[in-house]
XYZ file of C-alpha atoms in Angstrom:
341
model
C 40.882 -13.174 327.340
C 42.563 -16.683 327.047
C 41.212 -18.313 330.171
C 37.194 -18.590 330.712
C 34.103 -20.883 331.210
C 30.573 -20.442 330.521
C 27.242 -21.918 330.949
C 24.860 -19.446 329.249
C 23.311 -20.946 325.717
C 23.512 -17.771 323.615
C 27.468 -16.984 324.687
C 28.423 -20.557 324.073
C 26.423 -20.370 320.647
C 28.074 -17.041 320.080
C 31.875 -18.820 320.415
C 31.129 -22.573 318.817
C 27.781 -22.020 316.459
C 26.244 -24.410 318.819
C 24.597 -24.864 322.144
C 22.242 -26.504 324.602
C 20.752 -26.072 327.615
C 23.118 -28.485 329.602
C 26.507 -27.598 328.541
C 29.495 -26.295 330.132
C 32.308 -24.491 327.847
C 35.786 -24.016 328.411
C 38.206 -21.712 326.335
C 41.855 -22.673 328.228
C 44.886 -20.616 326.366
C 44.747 -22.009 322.615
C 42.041 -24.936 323.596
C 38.257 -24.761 323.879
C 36.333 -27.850 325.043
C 32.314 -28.145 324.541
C 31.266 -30.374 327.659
C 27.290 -31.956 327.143
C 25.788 -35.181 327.719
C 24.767 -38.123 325.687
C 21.319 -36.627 324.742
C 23.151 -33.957 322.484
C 26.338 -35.306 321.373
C 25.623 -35.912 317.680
C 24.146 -32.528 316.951
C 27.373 -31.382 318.864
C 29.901 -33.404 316.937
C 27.964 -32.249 313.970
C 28.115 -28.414 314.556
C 30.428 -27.292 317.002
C 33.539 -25.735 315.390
C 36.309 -24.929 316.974
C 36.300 -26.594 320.169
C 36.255 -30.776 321.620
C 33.311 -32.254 322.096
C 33.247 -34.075 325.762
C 30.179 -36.394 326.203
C 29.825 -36.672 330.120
C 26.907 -37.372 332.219
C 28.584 -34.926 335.284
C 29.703 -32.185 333.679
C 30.980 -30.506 336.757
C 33.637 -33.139 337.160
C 34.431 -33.377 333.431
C 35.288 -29.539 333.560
C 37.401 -30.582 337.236
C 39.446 -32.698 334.683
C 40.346 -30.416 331.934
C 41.069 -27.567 334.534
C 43.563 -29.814 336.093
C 44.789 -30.888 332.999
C 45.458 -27.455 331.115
C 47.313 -26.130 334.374
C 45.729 -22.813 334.090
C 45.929 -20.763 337.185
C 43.395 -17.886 336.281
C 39.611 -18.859 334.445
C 37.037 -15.392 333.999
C 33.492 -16.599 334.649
C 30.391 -14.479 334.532
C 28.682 -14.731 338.089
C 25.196 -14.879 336.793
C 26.202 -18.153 334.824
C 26.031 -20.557 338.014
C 24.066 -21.510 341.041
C 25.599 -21.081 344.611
C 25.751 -24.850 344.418
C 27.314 -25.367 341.124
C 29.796 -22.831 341.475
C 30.830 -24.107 344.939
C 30.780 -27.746 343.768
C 32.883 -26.865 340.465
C 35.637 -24.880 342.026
C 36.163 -26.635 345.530
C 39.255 -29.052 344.386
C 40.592 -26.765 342.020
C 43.725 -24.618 342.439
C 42.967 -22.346 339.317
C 41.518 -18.465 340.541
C 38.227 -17.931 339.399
C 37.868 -14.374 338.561
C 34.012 -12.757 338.528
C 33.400 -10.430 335.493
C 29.758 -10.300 335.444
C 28.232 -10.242 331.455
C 31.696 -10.116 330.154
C 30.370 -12.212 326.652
C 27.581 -10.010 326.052
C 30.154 -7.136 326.689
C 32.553 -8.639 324.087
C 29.131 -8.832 321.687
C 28.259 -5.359 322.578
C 29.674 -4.710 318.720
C 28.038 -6.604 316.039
C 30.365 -7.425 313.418
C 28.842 -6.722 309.496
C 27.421 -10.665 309.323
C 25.365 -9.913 312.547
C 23.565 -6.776 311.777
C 22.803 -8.609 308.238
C 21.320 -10.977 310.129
C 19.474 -8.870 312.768
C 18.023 -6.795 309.073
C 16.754 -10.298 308.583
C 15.345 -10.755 311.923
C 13.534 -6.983 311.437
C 12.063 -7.788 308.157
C 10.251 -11.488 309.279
C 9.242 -9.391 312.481
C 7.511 -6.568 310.120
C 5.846 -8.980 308.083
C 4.524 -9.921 311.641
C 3.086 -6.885 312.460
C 1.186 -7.014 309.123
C -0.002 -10.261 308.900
C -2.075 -9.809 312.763
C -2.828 -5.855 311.425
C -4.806 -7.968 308.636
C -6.440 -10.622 311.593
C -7.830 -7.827 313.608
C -9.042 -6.092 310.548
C -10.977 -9.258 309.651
C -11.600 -10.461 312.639
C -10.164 -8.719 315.634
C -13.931 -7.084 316.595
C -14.605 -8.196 319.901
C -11.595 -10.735 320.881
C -10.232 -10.926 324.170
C -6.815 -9.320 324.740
C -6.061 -13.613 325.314
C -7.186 -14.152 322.073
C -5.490 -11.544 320.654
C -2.255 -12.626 322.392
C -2.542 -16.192 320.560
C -2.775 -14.629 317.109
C -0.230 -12.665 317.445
C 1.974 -15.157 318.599
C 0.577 -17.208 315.434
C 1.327 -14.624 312.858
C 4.649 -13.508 314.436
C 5.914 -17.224 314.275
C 4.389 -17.549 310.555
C 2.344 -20.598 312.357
C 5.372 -21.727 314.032
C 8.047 -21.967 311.676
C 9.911 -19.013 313.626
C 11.090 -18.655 316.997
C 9.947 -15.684 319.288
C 12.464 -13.389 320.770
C 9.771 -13.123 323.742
C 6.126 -13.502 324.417
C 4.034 -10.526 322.802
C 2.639 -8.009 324.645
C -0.762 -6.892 323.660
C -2.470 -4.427 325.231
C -5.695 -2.333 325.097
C -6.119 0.713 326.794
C -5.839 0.769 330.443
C -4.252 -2.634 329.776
C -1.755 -0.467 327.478
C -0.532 1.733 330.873
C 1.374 -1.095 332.228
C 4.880 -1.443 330.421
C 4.713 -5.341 330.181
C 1.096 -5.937 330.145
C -0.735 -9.637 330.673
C -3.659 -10.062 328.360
C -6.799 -10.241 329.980
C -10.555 -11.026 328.662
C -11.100 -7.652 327.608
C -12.740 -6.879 324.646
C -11.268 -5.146 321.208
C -13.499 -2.302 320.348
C -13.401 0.470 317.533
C -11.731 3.576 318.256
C -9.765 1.436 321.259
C -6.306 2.268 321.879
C -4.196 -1.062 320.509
C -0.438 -1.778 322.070
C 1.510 -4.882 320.682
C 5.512 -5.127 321.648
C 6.737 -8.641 319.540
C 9.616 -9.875 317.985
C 10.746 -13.117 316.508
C 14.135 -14.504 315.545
C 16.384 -15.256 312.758
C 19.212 -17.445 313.001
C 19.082 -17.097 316.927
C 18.794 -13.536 317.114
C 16.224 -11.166 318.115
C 13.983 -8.637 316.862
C 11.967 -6.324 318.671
C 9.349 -3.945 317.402
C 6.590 -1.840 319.838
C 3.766 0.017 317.763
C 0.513 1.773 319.019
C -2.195 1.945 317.361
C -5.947 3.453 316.344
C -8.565 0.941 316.013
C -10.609 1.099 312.753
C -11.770 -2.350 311.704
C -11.276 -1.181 308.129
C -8.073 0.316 307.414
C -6.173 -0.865 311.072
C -2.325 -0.453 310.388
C 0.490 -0.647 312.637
C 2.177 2.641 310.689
C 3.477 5.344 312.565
C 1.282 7.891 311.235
C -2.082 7.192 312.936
C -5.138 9.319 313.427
C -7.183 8.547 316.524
C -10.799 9.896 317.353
C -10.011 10.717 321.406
C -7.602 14.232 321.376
C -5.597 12.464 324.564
C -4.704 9.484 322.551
C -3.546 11.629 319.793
C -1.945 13.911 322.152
C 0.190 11.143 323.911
C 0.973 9.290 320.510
C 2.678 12.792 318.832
C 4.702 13.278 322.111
C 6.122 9.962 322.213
C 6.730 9.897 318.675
C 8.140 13.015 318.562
C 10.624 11.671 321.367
C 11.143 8.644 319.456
C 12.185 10.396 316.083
C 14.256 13.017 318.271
C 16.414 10.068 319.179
C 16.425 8.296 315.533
C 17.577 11.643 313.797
C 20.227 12.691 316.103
C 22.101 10.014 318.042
C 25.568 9.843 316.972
C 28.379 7.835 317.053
C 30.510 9.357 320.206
C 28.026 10.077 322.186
C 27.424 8.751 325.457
C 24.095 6.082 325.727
C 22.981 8.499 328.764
C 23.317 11.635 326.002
C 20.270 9.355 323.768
C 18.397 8.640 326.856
C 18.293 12.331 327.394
C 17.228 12.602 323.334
C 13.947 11.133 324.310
C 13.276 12.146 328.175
C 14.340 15.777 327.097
C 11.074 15.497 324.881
C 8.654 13.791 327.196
C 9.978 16.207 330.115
C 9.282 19.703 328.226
C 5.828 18.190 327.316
C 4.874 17.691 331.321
C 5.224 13.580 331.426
C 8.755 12.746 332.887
C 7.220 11.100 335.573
C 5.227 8.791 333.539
C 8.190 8.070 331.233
C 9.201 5.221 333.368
C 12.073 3.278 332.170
C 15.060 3.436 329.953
C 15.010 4.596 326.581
C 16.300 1.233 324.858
C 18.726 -1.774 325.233
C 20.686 -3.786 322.662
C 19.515 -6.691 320.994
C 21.086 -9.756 319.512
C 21.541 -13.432 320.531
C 19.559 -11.801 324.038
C 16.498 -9.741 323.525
C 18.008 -7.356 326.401
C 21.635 -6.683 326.272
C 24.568 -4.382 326.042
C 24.785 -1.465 325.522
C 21.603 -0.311 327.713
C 20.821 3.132 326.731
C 19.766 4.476 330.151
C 20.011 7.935 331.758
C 22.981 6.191 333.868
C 25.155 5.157 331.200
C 28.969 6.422 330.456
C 28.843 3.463 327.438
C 30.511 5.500 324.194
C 28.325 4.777 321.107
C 30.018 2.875 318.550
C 29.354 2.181 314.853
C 27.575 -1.781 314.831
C 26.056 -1.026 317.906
C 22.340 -2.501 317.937
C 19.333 -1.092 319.968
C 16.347 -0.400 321.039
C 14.974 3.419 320.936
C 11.523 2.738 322.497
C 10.001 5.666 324.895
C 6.966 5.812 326.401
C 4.296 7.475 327.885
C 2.106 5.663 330.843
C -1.522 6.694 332.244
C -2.653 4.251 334.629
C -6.053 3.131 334.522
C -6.211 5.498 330.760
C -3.789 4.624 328.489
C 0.003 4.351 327.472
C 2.279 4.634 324.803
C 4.935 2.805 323.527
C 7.148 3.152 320.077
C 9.966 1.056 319.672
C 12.517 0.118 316.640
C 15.733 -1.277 316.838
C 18.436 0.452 315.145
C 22.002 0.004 314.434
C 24.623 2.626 314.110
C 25.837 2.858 310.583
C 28.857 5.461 309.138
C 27.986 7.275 312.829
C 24.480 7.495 312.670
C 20.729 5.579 313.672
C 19.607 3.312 310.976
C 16.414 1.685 311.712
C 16.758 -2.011 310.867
């Protein structure tokens, strides 16, 4: 793919080792161009590789200029990249085809080279430590604060007080809070023998982790491990199917098989056990520079599994106005099988 443009931050970071958010980026046959304004030149100049830096303050017509320039008659561009209005303004004078192939950079990321899934280990690791560092707030302090305040620790001790990034705000949820898949917080209250949810992740380098645990609340020995013990038998009940589910998918996905083929690892489970219905979306997506992208492992999907592949195996069980369940890692696929990172 000689010919292309893009405007999303994480694919131009993912061909140059830079990006911003007002850039366009142009790879034309042997010569790639990195078109910003004066606000981000220097940092530009000073880490781009592999492409020209253009300082413009109208990008549009800067990238009109090159186009004609480079004589290229055919440029790929991913539709979701551009507005109506930017797309139409950009393209109007210009003789070149402009071909629509939606996501194709996350499709060429889709397979993490060795360097990546180092990285993403990375990312895994500073997440876990995370998850431990708020496990020890609530067991301090985490009787009675609000799902809001809970939300704000979290996000402290995910971010080590700010010194990471966060792959996406943190969900944490308690009980009935728990049953809706991306839950607000709200002012309720953390009791013992509550329900706990928390989905966070933080990132390393740029890219993402992503980590979902459930669990018991016991002010003295709360742990986010996946062995937990809780005092109501419908908790416990829930918890073993989805984790069953969950492990179903760990232990057997294979390189080969088809991402609808590990979906079905994890429905298959939740089905037999009576909740398919309340299983209610897909079984994972891939992470990297995104916190959601290819492959999606989905009940849909004809994607073959290959080895460097990165995802999410997170199913889930959802009671409203009880309780739900969530357990999520993200593995990649090493020597043909699930490694959780």
């Amino acid at each position: 793919m000689n010919n292309f443009i893009l405007k999303n931050e994480n694919a131009i970071y993912y061909e140059c080792g830079y990006s911003c958010d007002n850039v366009i980026y142009l790879n034309l046959g042997k010569e790639s161009f990195f078109i910003t304004d004066a606000r981000y030149t220097i940092e530009a100049q000073d880490h781009v590789k592999n492409a020209k830096v253009i300082e413009s303050s109208n990008l549009i017509e800067a990238a009109q200029k090159v186009i004609k320039k480079s004589k290229v008659k055919k440029i790929i561009f991913d539709g979701n990249d551009f507005s109506y209005d930017s797309f139409t303004k950009l393209t109007e004078k210009l003789k070149a085809k402009f071909v629509n192939e939606p996501s194709f950079s996350q499709k060429k990321r889709m397979i993490k080279s060795d360097d990546e899934i180092t990285i993403l280990h990375k990312a895994a690791k500073l997440g876990r430590q995370g998850f431990k560092e708020f496990a020890k707030y609530v067991r301090k302090n985490g009787f009675e604060a609000t799902e809001k305040f809970l939300f704000f620790k979290a996000t402290e001790k995910m971010s080590q007080v700010g010194k990471l990034g966060l792959s996406f705000e943190p969900i944490v949820a308690i009980n009935a809070n728990a049953a809706k898949p991306h839950a607000l917080p709200t002012g309720k209250k953390l009791h013992k023998d509550d329900l706990l949810l928390m989905d966070a992740g933080v990132k390393y380098k740029r890219y993402c982790s992503d980590r979902t645990c459930v669990s018991h609340v016991d002010f003295e020995h709360f742990n986010f491990k996946r062995e937990q013990t809780f005092k109501k038998k419908k908790h416990q009940k829930i918890y073993d199917i989805v984790l069953k589910a969950q492990l179903n998918a760990i232990d057997n996905a294979r390189v080969g098989m088809k991402a609808s083929e590990i979906d079905n690892l994890t429905r298959s489970i939740i089905e037999e056990a009576g909740f398919g219905k309340e299983f209610v979306h897909s079984t994972g997506h891939g992470v990297g520079l995104d916190i959601h992208e290819y492959p999606f492992i989905n009940s849909k999907s004809d994607v073959i599994i290959e080895d460097n592949m990165v995802f999410t195996i997170e199913p889930g069980i959802y009671l409203p106005n009880e309780f739900g369940v969530r357990i999520e890692d993200t593995v990649a696929m090493i020597n043909g099988k699930a490694v959780i990172l």
